[in-house]
mmCIF file of N, CA, C and O and ligand atoms in Angstrom:
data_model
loop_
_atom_site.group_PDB
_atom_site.id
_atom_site.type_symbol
_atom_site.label_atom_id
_atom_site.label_comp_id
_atom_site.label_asym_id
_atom_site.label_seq_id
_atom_site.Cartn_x
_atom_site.Cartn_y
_atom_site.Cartn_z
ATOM 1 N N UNK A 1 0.841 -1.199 0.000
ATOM 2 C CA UNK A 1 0.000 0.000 0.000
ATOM 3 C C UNK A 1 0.877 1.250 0.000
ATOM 4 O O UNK A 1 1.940 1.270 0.620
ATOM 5 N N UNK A 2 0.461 2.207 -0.643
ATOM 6 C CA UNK A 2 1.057 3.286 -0.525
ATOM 7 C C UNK A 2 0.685 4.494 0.624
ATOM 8 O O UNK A 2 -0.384 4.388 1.226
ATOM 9 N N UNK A 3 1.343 5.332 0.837
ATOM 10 C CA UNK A 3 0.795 6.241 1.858
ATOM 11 C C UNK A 3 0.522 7.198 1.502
ATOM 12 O O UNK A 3 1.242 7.219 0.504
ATOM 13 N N UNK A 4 -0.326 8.738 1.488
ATOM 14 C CA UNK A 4 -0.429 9.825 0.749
ATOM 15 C C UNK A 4 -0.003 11.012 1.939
ATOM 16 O O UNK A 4 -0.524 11.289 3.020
ATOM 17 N N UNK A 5 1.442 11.692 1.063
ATOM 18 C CA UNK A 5 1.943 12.286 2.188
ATOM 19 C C UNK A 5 0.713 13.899 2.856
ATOM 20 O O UNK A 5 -0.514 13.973 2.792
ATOM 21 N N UNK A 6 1.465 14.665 3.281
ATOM 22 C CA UNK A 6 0.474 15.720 3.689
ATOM 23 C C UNK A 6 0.134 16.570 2.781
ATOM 24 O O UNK A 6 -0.812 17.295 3.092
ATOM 25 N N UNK A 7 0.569 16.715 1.810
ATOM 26 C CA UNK A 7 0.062 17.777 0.176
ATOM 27 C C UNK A 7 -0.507 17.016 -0.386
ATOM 28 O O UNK A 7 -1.063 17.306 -1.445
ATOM 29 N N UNK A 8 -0.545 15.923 0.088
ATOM 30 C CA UNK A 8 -1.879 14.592 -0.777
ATOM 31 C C UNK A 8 -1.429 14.040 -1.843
ATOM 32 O O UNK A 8 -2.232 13.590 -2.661
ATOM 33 N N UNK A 9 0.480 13.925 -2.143
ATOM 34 C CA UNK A 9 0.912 13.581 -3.338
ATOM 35 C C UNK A 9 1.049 11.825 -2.620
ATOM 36 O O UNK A 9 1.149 11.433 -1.457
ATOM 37 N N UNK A 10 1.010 11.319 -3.540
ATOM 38 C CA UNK A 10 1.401 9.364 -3.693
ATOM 39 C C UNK A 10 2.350 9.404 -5.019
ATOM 40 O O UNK A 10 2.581 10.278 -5.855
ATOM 41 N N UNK A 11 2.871 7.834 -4.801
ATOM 42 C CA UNK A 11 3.793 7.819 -5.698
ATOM 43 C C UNK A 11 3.176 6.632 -6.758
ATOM 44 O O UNK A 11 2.649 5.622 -6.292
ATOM 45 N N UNK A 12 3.287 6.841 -8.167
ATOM 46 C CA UNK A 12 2.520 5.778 -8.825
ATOM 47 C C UNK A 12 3.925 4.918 -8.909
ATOM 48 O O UNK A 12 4.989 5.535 -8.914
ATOM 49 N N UNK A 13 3.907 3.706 -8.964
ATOM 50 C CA UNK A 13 4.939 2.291 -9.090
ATOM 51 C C UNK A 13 5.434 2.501 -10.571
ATOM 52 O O UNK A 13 4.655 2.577 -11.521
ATOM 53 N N UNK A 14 6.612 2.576 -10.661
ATOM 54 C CA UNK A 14 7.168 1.995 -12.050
ATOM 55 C C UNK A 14 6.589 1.244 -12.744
ATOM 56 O O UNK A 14 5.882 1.426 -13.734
ATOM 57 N N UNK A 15 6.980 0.108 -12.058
ATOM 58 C CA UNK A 15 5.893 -0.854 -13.215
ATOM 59 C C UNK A 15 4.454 -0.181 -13.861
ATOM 60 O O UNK A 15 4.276 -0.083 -15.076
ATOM 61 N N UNK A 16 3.564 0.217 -12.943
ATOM 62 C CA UNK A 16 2.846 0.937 -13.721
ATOM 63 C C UNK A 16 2.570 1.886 -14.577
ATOM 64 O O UNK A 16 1.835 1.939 -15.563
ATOM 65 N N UNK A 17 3.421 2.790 -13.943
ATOM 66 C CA UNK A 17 4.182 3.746 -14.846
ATOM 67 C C UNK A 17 4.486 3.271 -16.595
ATOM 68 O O UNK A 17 4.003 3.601 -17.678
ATOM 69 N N UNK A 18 5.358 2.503 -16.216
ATOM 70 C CA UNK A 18 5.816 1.683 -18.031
ATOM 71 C C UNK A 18 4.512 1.381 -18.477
ATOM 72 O O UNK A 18 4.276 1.738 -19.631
ATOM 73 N N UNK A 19 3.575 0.799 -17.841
ATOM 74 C CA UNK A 19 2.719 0.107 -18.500
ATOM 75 C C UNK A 19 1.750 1.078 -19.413
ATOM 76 O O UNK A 19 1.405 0.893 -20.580
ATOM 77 N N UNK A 20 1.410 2.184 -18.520
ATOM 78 C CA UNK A 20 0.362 3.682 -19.123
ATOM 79 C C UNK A 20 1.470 3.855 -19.729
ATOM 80 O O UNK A 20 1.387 3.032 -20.641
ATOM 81 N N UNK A 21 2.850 4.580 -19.881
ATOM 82 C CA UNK A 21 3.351 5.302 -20.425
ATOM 83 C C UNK A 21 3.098 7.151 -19.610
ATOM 84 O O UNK A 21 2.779 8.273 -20.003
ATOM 85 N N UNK A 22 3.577 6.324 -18.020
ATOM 86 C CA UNK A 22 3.500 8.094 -18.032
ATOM 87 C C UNK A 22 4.925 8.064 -17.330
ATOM 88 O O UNK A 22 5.509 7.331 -16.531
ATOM 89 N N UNK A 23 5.213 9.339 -18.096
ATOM 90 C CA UNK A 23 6.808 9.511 -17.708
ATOM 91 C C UNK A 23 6.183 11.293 -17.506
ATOM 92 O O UNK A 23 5.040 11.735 -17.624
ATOM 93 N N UNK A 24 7.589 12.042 -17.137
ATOM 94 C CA UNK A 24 7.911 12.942 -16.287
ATOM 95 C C UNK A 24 6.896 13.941 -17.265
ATOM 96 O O UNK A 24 6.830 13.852 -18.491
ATOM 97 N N UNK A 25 6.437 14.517 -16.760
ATOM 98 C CA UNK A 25 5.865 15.765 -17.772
ATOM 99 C C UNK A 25 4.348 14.860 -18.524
ATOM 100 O O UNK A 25 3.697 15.543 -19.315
ATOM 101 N N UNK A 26 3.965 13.740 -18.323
ATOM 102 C CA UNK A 26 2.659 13.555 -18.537
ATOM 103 C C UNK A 26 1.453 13.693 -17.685
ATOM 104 O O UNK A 26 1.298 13.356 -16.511
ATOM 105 N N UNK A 27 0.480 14.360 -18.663
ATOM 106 C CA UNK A 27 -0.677 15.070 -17.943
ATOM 107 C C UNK A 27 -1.237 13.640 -17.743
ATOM 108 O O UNK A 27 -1.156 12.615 -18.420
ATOM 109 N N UNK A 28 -1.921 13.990 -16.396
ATOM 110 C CA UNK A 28 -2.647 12.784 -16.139
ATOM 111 C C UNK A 28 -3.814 13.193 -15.339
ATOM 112 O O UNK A 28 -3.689 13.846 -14.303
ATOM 113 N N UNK A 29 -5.223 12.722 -15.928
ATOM 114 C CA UNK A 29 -6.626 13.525 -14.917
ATOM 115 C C UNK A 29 -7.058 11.919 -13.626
ATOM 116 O O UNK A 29 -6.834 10.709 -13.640
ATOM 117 N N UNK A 30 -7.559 12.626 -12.950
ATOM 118 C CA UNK A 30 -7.626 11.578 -11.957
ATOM 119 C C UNK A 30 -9.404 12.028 -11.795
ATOM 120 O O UNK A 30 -9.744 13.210 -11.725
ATOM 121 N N UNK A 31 -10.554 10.706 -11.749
ATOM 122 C CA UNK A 31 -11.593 10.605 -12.162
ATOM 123 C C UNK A 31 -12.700 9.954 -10.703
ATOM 124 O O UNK A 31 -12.893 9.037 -9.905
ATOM 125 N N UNK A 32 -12.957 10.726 -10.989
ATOM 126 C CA UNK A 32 -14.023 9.409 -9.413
ATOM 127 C C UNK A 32 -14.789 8.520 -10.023
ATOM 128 O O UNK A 32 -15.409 8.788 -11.052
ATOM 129 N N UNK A 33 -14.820 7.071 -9.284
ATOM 130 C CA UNK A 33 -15.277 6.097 -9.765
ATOM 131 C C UNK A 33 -15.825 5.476 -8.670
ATOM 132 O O UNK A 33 -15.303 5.553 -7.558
ATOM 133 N N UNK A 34 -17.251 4.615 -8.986
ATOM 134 C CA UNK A 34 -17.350 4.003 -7.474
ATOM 135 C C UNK A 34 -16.720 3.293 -6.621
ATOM 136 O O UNK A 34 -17.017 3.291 -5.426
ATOM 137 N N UNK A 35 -15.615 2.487 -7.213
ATOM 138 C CA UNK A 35 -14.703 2.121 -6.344
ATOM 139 C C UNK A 35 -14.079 2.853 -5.924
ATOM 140 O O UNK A 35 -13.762 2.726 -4.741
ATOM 141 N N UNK A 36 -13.643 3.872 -6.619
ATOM 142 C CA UNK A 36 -12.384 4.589 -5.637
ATOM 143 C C UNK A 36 -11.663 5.632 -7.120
ATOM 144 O O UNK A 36 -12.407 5.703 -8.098
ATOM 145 N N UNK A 37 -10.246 6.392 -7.214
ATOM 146 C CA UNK A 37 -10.161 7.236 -7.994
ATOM 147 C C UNK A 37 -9.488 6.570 -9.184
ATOM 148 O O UNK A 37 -8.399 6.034 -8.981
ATOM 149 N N UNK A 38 -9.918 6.548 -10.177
ATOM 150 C CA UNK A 38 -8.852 6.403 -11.700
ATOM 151 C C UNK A 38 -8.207 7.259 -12.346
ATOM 152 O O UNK A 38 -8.681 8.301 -12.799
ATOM 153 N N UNK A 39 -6.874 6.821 -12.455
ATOM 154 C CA UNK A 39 -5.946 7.656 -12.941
ATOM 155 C C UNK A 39 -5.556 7.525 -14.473
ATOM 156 O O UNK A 39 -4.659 6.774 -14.855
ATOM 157 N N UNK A 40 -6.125 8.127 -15.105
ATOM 158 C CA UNK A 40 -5.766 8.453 -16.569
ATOM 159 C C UNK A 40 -5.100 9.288 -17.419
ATOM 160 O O UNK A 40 -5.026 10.446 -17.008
ATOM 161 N N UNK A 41 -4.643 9.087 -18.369
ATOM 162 C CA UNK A 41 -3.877 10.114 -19.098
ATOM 163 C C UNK A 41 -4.580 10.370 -20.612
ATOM 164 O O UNK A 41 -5.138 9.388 -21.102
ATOM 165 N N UNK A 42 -4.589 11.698 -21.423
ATOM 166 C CA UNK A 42 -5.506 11.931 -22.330
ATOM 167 C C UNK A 42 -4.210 11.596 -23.505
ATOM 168 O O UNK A 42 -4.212 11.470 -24.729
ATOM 169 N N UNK A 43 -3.417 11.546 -22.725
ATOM 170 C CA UNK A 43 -1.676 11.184 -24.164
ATOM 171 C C UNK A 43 -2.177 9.600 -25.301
ATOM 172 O O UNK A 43 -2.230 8.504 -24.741
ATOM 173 N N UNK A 44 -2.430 9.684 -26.522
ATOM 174 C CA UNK A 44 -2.825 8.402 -27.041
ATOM 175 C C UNK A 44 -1.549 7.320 -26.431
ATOM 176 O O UNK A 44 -0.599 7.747 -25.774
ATOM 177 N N UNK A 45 -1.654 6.520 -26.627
ATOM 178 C CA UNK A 45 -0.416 5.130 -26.358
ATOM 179 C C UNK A 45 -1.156 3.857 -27.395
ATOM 180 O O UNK A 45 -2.258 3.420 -27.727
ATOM 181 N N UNK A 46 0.167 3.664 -27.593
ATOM 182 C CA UNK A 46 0.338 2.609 -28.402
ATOM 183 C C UNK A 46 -0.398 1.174 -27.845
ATOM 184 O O UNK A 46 -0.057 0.518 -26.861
ATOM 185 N N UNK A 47 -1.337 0.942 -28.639
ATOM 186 C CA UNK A 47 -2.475 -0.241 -28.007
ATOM 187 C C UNK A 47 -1.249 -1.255 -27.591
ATOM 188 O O UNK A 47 -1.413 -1.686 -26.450
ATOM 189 N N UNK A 48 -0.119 -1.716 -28.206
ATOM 190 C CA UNK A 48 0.643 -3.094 -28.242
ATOM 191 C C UNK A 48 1.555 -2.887 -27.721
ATOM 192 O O UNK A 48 1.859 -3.761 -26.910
ATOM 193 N N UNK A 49 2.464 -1.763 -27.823
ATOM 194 C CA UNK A 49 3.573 -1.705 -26.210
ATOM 195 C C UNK A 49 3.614 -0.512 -25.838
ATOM 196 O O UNK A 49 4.683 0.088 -25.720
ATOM 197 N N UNK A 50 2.263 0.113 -25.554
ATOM 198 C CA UNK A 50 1.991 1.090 -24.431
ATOM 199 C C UNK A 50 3.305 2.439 -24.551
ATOM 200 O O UNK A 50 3.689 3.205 -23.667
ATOM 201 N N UNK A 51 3.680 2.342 -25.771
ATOM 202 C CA UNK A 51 4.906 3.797 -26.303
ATOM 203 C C UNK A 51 3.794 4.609 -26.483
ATOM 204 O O UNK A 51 2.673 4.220 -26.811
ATOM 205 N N UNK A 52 4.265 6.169 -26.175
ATOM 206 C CA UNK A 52 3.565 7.470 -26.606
ATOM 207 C C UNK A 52 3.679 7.675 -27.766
ATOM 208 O O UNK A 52 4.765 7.995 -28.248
ATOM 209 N N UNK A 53 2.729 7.557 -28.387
ATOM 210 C CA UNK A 53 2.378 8.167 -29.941
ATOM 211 C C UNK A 53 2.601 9.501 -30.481
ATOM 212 O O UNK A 53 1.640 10.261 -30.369
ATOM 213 N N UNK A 54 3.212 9.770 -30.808
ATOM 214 C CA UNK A 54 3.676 11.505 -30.832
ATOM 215 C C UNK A 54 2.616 12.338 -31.822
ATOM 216 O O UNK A 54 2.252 13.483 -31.553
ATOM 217 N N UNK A 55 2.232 11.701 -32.846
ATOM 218 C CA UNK A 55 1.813 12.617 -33.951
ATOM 219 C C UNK A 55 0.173 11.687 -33.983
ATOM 220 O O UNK A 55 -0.003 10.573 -33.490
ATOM 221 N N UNK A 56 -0.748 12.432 -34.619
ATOM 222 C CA UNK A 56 -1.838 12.228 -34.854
ATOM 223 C C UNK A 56 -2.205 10.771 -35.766
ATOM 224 O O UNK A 56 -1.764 10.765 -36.915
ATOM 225 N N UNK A 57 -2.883 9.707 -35.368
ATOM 226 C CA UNK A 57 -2.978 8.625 -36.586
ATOM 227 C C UNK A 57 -4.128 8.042 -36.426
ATOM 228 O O UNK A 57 -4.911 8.101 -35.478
ATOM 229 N N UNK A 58 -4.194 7.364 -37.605
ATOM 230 C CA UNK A 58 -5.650 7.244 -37.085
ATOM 231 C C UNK A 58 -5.523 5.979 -37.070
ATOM 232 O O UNK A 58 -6.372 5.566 -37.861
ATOM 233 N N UNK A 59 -4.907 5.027 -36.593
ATOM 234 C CA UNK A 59 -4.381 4.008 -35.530
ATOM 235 C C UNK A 59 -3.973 3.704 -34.223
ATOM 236 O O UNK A 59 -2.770 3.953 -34.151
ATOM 237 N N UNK A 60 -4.369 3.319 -33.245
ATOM 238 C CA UNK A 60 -3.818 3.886 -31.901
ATOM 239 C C UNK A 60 -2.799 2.973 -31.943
ATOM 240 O O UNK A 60 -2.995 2.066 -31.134
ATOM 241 N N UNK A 61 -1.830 2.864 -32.545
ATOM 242 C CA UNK A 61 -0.302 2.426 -32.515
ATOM 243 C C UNK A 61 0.852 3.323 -33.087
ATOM 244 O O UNK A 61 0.837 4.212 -33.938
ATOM 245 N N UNK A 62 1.707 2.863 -32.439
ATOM 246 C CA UNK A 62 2.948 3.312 -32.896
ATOM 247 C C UNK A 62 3.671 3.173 -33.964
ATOM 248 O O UNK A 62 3.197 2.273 -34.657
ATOM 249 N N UNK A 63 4.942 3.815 -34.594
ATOM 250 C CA UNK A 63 5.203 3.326 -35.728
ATOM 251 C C UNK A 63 5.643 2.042 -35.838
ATOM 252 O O UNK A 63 5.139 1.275 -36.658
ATOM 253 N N UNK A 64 6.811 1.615 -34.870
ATOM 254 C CA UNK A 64 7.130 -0.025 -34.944
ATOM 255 C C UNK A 64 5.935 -0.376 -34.976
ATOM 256 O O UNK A 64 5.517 -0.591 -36.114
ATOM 257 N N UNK A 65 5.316 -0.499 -34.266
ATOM 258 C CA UNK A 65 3.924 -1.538 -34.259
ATOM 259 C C UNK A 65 3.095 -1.768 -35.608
ATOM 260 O O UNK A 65 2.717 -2.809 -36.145
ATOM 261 N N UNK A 66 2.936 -0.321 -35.988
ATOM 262 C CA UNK A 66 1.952 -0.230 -36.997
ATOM 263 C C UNK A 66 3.188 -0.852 -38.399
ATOM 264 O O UNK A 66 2.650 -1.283 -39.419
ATOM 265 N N UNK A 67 4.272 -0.850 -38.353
ATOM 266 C CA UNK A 67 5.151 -1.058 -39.427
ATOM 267 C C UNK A 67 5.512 -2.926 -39.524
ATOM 268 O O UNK A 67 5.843 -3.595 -40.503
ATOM 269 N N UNK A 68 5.241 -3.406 -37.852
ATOM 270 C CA UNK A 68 5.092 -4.858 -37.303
ATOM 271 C C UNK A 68 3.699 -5.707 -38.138
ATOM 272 O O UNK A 68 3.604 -6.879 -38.502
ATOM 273 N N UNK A 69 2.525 -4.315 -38.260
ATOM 274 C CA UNK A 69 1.251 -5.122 -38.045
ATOM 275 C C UNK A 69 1.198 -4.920 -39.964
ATOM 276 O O UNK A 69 0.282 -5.466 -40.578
ATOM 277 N N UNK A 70 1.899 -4.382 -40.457
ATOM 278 C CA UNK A 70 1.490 -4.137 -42.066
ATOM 279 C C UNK A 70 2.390 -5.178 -42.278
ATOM 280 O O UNK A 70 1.984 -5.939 -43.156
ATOM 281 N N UNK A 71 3.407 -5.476 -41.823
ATOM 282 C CA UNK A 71 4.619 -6.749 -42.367
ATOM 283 C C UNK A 71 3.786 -7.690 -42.391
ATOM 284 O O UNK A 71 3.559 -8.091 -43.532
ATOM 285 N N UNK A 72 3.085 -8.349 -41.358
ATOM 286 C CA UNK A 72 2.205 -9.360 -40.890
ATOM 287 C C UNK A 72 1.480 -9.358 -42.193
ATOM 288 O O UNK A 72 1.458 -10.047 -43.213
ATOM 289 N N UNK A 73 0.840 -8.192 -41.682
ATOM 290 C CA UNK A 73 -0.393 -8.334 -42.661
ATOM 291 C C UNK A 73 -0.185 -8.903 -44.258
ATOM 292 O O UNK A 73 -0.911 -9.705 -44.846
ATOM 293 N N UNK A 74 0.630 -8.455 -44.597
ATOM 294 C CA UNK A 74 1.635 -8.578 -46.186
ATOM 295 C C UNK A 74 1.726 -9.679 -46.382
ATOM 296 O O UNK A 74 1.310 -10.216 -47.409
ATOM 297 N N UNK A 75 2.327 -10.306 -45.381
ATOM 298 C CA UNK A 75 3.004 -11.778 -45.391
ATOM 299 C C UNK A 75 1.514 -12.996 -45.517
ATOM 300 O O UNK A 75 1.514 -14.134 -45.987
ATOM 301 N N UNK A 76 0.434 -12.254 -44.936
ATOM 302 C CA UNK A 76 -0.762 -13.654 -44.958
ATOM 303 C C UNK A 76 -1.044 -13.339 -46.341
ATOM 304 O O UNK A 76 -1.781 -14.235 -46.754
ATOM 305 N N UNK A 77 -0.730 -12.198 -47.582
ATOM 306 C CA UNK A 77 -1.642 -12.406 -48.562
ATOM 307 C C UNK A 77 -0.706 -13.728 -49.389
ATOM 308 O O UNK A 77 -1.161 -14.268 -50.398
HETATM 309 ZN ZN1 LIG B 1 3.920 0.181 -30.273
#
């Protein structure tokens, strides 16, 4: 468990961290939910290894990925 110091900051875990993709300088809104608060970020990420997408696509992947998933794709015709 984590503790929330007296300015009400907590620390999110690395591991989780990698997993969203939030590194230093990502906005992140925090949401009430009936269980309790969710922490989200409005930054797109890469559906398949959770990298920040930099530029607009209309794929929610990245370029490796999206350059992974057209090879694939190529290869079944
Ligand atoms: Zn990716």
């Amino acid at each position: 468990m984590k503790k929330i110091d007296k300015l009400g900051r907590s620390v999110i875990p690395i591991d989780l961290r990698k997993k969203y993709g939030f590194t230093e300088g990502t906005k992140i809104e925090l949401l009430a939910m009936d269980e309790g608060i969710m922490v989200r970020s409005d930054e797109p990420l890469c559906k398949i290894c959770h990298e920040k997408i930099s530029e607009e696509s209309a794929f929610p992947l990245c370029k490796n990925c999206m350059a992974e998933v057209i090879k694939s794709y190529q290869g079944k015709k």
